[in-house]
mmCIF file of C-alpha atoms and ligand atoms in Angstrom:
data_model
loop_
_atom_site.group_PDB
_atom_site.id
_atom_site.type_symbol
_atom_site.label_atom_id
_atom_site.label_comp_id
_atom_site.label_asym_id
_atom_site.label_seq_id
_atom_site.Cartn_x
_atom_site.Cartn_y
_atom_site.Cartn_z
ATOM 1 C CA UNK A 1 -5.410 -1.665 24.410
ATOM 2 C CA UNK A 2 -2.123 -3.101 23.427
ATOM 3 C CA UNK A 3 -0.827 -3.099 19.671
ATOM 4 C CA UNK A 4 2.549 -5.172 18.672
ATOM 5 C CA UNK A 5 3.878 -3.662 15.756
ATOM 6 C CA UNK A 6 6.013 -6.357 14.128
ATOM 7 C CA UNK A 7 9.066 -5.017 11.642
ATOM 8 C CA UNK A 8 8.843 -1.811 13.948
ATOM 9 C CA UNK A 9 12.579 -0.973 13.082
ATOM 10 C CA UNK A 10 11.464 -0.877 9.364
ATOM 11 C CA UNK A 11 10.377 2.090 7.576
ATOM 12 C CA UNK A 12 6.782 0.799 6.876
ATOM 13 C CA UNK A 13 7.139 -0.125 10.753
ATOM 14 C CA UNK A 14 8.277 3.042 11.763
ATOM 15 C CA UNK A 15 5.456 4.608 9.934
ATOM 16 C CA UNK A 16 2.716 2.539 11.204
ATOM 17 C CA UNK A 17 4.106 4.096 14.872
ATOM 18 C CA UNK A 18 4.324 7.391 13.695
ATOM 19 C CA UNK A 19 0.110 6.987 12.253
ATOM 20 C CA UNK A 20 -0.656 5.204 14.914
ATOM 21 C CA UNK A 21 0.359 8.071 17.098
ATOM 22 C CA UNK A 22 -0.737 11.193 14.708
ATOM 23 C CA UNK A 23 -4.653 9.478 14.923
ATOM 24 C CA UNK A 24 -4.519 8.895 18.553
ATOM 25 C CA UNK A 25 -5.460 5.312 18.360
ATOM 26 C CA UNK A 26 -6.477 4.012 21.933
ATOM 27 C CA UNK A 27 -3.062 2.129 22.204
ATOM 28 C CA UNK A 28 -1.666 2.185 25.819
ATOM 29 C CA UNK A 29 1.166 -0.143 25.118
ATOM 30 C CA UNK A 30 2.728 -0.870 22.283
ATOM 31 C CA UNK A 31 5.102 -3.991 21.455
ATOM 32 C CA UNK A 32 8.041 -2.823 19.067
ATOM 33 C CA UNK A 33 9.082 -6.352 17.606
ATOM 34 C CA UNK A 34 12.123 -6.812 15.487
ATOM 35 C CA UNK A 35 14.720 -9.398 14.004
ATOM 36 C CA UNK A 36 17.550 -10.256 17.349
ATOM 37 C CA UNK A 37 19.464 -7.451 15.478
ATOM 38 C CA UNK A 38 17.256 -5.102 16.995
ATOM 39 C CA UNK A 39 16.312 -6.184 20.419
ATOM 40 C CA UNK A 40 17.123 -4.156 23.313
ATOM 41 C CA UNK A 41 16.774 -0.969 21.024
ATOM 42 C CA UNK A 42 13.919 1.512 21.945
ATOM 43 C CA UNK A 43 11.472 3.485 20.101
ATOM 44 C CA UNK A 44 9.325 6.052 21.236
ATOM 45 C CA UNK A 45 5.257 6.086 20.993
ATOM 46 C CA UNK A 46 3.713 9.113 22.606
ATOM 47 C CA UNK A 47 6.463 10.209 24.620
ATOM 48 C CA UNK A 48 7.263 7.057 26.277
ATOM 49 C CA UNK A 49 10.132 4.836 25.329
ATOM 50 C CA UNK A 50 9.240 1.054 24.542
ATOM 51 C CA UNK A 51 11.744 -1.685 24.247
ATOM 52 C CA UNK A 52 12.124 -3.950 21.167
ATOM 53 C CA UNK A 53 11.649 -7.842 21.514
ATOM 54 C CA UNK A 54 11.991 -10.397 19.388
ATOM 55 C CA UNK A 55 9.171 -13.010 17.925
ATOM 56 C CA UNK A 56 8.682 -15.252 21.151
ATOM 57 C CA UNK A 57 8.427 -12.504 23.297
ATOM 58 C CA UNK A 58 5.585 -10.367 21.116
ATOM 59 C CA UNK A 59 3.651 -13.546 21.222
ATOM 60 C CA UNK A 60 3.431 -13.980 24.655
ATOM 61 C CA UNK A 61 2.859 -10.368 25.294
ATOM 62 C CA UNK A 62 -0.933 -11.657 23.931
ATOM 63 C CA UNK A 63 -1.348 -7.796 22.339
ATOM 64 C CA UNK A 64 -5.099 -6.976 20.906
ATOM 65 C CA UNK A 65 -3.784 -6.275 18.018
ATOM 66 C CA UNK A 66 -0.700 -6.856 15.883
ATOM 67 C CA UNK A 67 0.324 -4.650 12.799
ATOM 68 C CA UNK A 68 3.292 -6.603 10.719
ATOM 69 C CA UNK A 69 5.707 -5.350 8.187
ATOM 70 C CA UNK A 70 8.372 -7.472 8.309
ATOM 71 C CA UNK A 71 8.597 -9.506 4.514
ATOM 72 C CA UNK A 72 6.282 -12.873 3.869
ATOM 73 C CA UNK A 73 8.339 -15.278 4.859
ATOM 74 C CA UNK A 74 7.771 -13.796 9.074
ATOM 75 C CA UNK A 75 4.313 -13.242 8.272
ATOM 76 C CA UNK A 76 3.755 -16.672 6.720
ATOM 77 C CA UNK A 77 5.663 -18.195 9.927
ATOM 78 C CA UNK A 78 4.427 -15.581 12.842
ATOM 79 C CA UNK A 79 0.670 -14.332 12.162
ATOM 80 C CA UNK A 80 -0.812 -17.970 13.072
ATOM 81 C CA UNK A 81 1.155 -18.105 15.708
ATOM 82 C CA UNK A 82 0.201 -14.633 16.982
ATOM 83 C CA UNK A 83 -3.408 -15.445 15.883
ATOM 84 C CA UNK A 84 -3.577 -18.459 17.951
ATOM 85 C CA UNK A 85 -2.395 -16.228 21.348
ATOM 86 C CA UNK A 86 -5.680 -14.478 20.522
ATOM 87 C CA UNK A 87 -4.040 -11.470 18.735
ATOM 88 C CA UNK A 88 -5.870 -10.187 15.984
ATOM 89 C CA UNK A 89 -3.174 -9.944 13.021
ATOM 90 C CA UNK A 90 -3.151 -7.045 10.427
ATOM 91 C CA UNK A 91 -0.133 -8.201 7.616
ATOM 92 C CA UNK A 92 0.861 -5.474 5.375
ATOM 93 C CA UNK A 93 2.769 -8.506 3.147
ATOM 94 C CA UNK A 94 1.829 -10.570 0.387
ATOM 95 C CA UNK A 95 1.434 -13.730 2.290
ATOM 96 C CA UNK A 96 -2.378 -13.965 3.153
ATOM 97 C CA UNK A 97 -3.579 -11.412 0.815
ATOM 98 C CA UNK A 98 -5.017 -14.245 -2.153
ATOM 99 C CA UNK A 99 -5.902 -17.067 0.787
ATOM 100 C CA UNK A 100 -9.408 -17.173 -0.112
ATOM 101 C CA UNK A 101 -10.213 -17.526 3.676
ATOM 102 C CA UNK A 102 -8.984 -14.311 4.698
ATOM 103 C CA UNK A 103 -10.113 -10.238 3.905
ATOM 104 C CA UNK A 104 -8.281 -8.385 2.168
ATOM 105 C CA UNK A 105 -9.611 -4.511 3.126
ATOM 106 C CA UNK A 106 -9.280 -0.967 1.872
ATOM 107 C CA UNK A 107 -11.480 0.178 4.605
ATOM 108 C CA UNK A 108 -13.184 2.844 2.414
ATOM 109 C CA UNK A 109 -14.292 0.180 0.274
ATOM 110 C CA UNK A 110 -14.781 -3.299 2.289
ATOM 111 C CA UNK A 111 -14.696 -2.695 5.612
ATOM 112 C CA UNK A 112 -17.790 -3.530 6.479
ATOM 113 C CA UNK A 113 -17.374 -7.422 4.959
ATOM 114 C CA UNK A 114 -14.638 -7.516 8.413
ATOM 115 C CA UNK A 115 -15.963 -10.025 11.487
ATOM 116 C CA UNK A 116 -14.716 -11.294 14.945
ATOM 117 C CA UNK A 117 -13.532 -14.460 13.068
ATOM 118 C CA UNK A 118 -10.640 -12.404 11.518
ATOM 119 C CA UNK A 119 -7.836 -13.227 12.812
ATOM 120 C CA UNK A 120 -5.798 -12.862 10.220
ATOM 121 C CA UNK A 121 -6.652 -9.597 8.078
ATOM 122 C CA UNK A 122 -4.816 -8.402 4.962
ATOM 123 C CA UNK A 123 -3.713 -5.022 4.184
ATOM 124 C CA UNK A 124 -2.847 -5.130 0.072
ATOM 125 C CA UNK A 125 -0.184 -3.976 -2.397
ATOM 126 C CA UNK A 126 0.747 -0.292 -1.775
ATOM 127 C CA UNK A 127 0.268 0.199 -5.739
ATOM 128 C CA UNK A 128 -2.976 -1.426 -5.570
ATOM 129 C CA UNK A 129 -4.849 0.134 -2.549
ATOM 130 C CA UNK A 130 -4.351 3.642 -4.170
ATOM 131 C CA UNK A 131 -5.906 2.677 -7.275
ATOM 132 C CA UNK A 132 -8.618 0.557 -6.429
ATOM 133 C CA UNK A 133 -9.561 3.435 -4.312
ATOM 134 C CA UNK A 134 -9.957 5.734 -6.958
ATOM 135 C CA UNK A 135 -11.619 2.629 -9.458
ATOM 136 C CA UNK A 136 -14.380 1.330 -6.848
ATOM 137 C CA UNK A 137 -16.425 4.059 -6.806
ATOM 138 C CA UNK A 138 -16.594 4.551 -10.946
ATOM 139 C CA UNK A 139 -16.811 1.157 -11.059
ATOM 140 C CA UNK A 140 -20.250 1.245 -9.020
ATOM 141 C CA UNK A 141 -21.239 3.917 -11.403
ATOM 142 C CA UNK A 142 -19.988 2.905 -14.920
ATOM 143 C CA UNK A 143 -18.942 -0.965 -14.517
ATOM 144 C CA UNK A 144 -15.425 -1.500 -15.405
ATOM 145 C CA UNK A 145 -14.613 -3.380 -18.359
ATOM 146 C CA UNK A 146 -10.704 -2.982 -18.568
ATOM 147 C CA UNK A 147 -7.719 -1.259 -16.473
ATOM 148 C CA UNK A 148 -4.459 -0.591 -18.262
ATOM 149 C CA UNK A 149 -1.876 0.391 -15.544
ATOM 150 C CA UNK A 150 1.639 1.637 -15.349
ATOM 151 C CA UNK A 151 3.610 2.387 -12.267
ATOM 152 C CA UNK A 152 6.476 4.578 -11.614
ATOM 153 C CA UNK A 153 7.160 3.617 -8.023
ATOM 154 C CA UNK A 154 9.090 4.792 -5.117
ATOM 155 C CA UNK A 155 11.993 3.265 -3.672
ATOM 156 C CA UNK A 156 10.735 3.357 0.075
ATOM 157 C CA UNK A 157 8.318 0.547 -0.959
ATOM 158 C CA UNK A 158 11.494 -1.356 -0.997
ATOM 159 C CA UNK A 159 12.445 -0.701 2.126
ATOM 160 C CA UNK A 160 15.630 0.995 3.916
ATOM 161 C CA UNK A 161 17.620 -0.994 2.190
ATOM 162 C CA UNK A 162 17.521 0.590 -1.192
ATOM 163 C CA UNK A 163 16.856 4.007 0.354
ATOM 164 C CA UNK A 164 20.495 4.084 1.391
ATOM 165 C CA UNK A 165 21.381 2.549 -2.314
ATOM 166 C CA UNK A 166 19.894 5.808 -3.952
ATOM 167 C CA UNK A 167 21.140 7.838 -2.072
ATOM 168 C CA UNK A 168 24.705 6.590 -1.842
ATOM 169 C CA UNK A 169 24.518 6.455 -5.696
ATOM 170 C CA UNK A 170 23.364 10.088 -5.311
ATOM 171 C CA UNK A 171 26.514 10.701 -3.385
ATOM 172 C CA UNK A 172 28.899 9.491 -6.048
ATOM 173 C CA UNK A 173 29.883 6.193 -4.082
ATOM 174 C CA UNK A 174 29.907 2.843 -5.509
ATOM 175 C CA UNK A 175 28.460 0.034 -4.064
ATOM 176 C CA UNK A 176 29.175 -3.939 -3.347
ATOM 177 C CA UNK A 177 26.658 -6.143 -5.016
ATOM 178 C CA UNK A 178 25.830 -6.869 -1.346
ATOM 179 C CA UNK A 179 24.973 -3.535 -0.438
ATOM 180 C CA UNK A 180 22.926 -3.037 -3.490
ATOM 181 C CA UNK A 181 18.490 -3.732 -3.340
ATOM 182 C CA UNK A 182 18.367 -3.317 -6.762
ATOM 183 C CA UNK A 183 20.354 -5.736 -9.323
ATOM 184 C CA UNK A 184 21.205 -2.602 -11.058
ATOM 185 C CA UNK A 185 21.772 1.058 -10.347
ATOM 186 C CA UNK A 186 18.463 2.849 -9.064
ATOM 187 C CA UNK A 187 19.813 6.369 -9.003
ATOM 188 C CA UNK A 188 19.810 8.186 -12.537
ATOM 189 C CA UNK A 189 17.723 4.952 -13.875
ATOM 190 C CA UNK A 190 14.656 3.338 -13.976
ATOM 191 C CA UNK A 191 13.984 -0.187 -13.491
ATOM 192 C CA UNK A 192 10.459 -2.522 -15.221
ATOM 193 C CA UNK A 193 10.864 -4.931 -12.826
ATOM 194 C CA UNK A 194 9.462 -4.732 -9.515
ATOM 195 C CA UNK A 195 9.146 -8.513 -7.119
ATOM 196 C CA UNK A 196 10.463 -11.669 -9.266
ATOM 197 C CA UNK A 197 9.418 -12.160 -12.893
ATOM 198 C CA UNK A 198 6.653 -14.800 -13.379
ATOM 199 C CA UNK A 199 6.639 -17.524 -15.989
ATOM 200 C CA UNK A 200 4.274 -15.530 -17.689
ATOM 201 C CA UNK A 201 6.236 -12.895 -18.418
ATOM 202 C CA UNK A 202 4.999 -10.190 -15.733
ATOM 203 C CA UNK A 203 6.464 -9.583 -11.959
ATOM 204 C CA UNK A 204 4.656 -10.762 -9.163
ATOM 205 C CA UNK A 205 4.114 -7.462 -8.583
ATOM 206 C CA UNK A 206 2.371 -6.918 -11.819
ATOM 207 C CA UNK A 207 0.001 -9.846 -11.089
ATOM 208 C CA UNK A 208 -0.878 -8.658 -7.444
ATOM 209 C CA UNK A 209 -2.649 -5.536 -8.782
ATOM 210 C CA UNK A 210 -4.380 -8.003 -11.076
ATOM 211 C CA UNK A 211 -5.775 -10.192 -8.926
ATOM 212 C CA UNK A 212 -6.123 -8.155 -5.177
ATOM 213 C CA UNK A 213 -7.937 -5.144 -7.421
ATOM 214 C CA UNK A 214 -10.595 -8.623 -8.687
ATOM 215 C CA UNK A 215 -10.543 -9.550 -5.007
ATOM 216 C CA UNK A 216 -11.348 -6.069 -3.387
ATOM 217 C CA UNK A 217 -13.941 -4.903 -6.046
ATOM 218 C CA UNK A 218 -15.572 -8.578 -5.600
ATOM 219 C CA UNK A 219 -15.445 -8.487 -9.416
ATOM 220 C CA UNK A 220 -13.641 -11.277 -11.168
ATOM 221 C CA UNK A 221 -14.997 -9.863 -14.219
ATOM 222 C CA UNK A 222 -12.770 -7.024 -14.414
ATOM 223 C CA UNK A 223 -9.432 -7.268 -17.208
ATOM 224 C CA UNK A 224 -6.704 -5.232 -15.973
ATOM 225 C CA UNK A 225 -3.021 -5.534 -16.725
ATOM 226 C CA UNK A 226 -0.298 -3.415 -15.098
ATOM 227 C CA UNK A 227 3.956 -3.144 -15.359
ATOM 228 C CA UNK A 228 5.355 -1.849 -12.569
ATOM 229 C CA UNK A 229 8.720 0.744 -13.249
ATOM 230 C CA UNK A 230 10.691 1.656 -10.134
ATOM 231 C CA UNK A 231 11.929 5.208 -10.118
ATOM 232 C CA UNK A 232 14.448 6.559 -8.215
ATOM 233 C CA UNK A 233 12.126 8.955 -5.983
ATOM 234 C CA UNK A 234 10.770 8.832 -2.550
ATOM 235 C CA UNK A 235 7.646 10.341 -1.102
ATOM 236 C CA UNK A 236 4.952 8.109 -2.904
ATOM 237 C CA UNK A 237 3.638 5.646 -5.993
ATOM 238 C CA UNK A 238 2.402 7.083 -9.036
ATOM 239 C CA UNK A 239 0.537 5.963 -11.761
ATOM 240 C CA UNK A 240 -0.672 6.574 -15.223
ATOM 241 C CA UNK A 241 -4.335 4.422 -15.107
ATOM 242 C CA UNK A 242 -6.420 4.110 -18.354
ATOM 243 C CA UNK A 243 -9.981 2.856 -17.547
ATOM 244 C CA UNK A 244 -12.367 1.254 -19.755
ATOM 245 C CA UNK A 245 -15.882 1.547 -18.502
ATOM 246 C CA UNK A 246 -19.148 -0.513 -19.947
ATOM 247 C CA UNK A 247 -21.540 2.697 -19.650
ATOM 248 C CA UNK A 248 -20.863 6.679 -20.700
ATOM 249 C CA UNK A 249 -19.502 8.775 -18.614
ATOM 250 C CA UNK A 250 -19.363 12.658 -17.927
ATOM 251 C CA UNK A 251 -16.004 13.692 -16.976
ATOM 252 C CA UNK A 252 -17.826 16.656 -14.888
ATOM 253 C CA UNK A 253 -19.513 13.761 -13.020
ATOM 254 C CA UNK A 254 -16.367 11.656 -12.259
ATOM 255 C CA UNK A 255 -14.540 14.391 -11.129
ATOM 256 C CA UNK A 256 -17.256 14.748 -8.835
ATOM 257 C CA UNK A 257 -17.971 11.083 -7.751
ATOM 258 C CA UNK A 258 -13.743 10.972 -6.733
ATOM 259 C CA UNK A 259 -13.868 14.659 -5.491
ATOM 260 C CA UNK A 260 -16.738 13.069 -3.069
ATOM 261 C CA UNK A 261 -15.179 9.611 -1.930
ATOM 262 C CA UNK A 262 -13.315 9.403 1.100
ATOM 263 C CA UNK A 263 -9.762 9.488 0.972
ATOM 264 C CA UNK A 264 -9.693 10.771 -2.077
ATOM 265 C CA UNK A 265 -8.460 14.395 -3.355
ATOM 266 C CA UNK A 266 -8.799 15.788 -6.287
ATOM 267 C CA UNK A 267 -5.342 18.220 -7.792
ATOM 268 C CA UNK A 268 -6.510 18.618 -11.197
ATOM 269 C CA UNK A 269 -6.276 21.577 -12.570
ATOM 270 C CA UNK A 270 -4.219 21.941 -15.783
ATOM 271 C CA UNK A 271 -4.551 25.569 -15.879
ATOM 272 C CA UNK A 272 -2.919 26.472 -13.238
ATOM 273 C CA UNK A 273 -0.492 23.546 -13.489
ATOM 274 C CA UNK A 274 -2.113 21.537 -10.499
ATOM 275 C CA UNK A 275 -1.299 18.099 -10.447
ATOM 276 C CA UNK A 276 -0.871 15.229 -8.273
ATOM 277 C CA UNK A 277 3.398 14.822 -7.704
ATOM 278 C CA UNK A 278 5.066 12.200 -4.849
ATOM 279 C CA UNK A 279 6.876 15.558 -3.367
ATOM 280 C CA UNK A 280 3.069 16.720 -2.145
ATOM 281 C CA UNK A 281 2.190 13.283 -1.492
ATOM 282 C CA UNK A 282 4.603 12.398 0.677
ATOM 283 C CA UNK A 283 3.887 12.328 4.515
ATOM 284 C CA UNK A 284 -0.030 12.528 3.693
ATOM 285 C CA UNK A 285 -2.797 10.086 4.507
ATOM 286 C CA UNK A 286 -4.928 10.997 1.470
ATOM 287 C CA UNK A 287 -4.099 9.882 -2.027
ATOM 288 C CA UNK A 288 -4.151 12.535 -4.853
ATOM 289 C CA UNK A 289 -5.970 12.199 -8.228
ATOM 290 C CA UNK A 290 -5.353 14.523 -11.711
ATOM 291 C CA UNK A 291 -4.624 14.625 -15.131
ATOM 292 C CA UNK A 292 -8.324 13.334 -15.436
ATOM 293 C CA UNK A 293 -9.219 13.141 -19.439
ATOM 294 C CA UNK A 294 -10.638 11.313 -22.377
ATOM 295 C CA UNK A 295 -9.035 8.662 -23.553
ATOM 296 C CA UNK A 296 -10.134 10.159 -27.253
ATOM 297 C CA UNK A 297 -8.502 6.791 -29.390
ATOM 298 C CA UNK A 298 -11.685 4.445 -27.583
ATOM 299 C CA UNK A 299 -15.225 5.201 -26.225
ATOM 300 C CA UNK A 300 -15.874 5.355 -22.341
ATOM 301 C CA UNK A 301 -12.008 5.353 -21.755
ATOM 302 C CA UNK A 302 -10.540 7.629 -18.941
ATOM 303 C CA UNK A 303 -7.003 8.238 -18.509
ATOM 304 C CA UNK A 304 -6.525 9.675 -14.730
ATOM 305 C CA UNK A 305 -3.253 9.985 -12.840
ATOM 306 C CA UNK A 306 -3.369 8.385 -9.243
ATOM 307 C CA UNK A 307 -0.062 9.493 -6.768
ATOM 308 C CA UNK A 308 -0.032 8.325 -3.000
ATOM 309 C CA UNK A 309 2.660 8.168 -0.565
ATOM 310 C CA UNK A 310 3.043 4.324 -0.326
ATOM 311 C CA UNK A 311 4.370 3.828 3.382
ATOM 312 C CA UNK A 312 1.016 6.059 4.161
ATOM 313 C CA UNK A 313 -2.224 4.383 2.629
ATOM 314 C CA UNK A 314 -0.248 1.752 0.826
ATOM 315 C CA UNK A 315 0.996 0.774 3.632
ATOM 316 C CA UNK A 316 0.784 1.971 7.614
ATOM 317 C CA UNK A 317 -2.234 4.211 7.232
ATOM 318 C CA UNK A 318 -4.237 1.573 5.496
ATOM 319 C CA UNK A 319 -3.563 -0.917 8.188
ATOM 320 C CA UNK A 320 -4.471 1.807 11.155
ATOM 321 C CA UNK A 321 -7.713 2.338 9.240
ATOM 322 C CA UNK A 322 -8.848 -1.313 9.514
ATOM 323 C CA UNK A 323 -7.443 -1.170 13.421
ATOM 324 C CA UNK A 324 -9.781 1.454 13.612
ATOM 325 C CA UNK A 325 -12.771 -0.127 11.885
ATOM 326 C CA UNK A 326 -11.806 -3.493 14.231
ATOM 327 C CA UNK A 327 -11.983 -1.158 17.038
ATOM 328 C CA UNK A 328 -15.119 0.927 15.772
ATOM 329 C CA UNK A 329 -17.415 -2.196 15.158
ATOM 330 C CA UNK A 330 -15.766 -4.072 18.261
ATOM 331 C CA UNK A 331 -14.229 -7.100 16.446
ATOM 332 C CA UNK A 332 -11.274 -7.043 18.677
HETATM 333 P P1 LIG B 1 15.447 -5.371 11.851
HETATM 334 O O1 LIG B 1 15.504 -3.871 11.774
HETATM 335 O O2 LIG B 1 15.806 -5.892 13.187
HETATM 336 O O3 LIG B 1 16.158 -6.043 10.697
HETATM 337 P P2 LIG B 1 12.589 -2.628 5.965
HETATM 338 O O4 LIG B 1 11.594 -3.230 4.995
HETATM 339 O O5 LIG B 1 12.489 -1.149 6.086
HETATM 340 O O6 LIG B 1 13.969 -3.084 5.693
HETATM 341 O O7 LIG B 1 12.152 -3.224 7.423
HETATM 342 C C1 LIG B 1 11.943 -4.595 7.690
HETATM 343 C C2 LIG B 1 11.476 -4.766 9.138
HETATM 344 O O8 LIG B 1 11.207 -6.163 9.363
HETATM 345 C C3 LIG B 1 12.525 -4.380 10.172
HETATM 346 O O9 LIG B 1 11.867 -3.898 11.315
HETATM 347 C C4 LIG B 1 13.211 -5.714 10.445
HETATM 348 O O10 LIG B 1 13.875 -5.770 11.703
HETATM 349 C C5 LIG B 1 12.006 -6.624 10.459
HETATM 350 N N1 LIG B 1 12.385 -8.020 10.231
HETATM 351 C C6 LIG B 1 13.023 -8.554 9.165
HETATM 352 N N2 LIG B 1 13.194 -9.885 9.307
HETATM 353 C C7 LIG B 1 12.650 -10.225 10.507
HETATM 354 C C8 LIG B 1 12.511 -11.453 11.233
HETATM 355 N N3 LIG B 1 12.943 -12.613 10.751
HETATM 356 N N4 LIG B 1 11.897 -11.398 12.445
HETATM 357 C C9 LIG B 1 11.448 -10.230 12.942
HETATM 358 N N5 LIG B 1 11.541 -9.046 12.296
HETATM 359 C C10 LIG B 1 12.141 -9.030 11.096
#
């Protein structure tokens, strides 16, 4: 089995190695690819070294499988390309995720909906996998009628990029406008704008958890509006998700229903001050729900607060998982 693992340089990239690894996915080889900047650099996959390439050369390596992080635009560009060499193509960006010809999977949820005639597979929004991962499973008991989301988000899902920007800021330094992610200062702040503002008003990251969350469910029914905040944290996405359901609910019983659904794991317990935080998240696979309650100002409203480290199952782990069901059900 050989995997490419496109943007490996990256953090999502270097992540997606680091899962791959930690599950033991059958992977004999492994095809680092990177911008030129990078070739001739190594990393290391279960104790062997493996040399970077660049595009042309991950193409013609004709791997099984190919895992990409490296921004739309490649994707848009590459994933055909690698497609058409017969590799099977997991993207982790935007680009494919609303082409109505191609899956977009949270494996615990859709999974089995994947065929040999993927060739080009989506893996969604970091912001949105978490949630819709705690929402599909109430929504198959209670029917949801209307999700109002709010973010606060990590700066990792930004890549290394504005990792260094917080934490020069942290420092004391100033930086260039060039050296900057953010247009503004991250560290000490907090920014309501996450992707490019719309013409409606909303970022494009906004709208993404509106529409992938009505493409995963397989509901277009569902009304859900988010705003996405970027915080100046690492270590995972939280958020603060108010659910409106058609039927009652026991709280008892939803606790249950989440406490039971893969991936899922429950840290609510008020008491004793247990609740989901990005500092436990971080480095873990699973993604952490809390703070369940009443919303007591409408009926059949839940408020529930939903905290997962975003390069993990928003990103890299999410994308081994549907490797793994590829693998499992022998699409590839
Ligand atoms: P490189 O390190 O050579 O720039 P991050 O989001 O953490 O900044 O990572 C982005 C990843 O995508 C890196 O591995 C980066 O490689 C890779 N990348 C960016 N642009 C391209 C490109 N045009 N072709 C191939 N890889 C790219």
């Amino acid at each position: 089995m050989k995997v490419a693992v496109v943007g490996a340089t990256g953090l999502v990239g270097s992540t997606m190695l680091k899962v791959l690894e930690e599950r033991d996915f059958p992977a004999d080889v492994i095809i680092p690819v990177a911008s030129s900047r990078s070739v001739g650099k190594t990393v290391t996959f279960k104790g062997k070294e493996f040399k970077v390439v660049g595009m042309e050369e991950g193409i013609a390596a004709k791997a099984d499988i190919a895992i990409f992080s490296a921004g739309g635009g490649t994707s848009l560009e590459y994933a055909p390309r690698f497609a058409e060499a017969g590799t099977t193509v997991i993207d982790n960006s935007s680009a494919w995720r609303m082409d109505p010809t191609k899956k977009l999977v949270v494996p615990e949820i859709n999974a089995n909906e994947l065929t040999k005639d993927d060739k080009i597979i989506a893996n969604p929004n970091c912001s949105t996998i978490q949630m819709v991962l705690a929402l599909a499973p109430l929504h198959k008991r209670y029917t949801i009628k209307r999700v109002v989301v709010s973010t606060y988000q990590s700066v990792t899902g930004t890549g290394k990029k504005a990792v260094d920007q917080m934490m020069r800021e942290r420092a004391g330094e100033e930086l260039t406008r060039e050296e900057m992610a953010y247009p503004y200062k991250i560290d000490m702040n907090v920014l309501p704008h996450i992707d490019v503002f719309l013409e409606n008003g909303y970022t494009k990251e906004e709208m993404k958890m509106v529409n992938e969350t009505m493409k995963i469910l397989n509901d277009q029914s569902i009304k859900l509006t988010a705003t996405c905040v970027r915080i100046p944290t690492m270590g995972g996405h939280s958020e603060s998700v108010n659910v409106e359901f058609e039927n009652e609910f026991d709280l008892a019983e939803v606790s249950g229903i989440l406490q039971s659904s893969d991936g899922i794991v429950m840290e609510d317990d008020v008491t004793n001050l247990v609740y989901p935080m990005p500092i436990n998240a971080h480095n873990r696979n699973e993604t952490f729900v809390g703070r369940l309650r009443r919303d007591e100002s409408q009926e059949n409203t839940l408020n529930m607060w939903i905290v997962s480290d975003n390069l993990r199952k928003g990103a890299a782990t999410n994308a081994v998982q549907i490797a793994e069901a590829l693998m499992k059900n022998n699409l590839v």
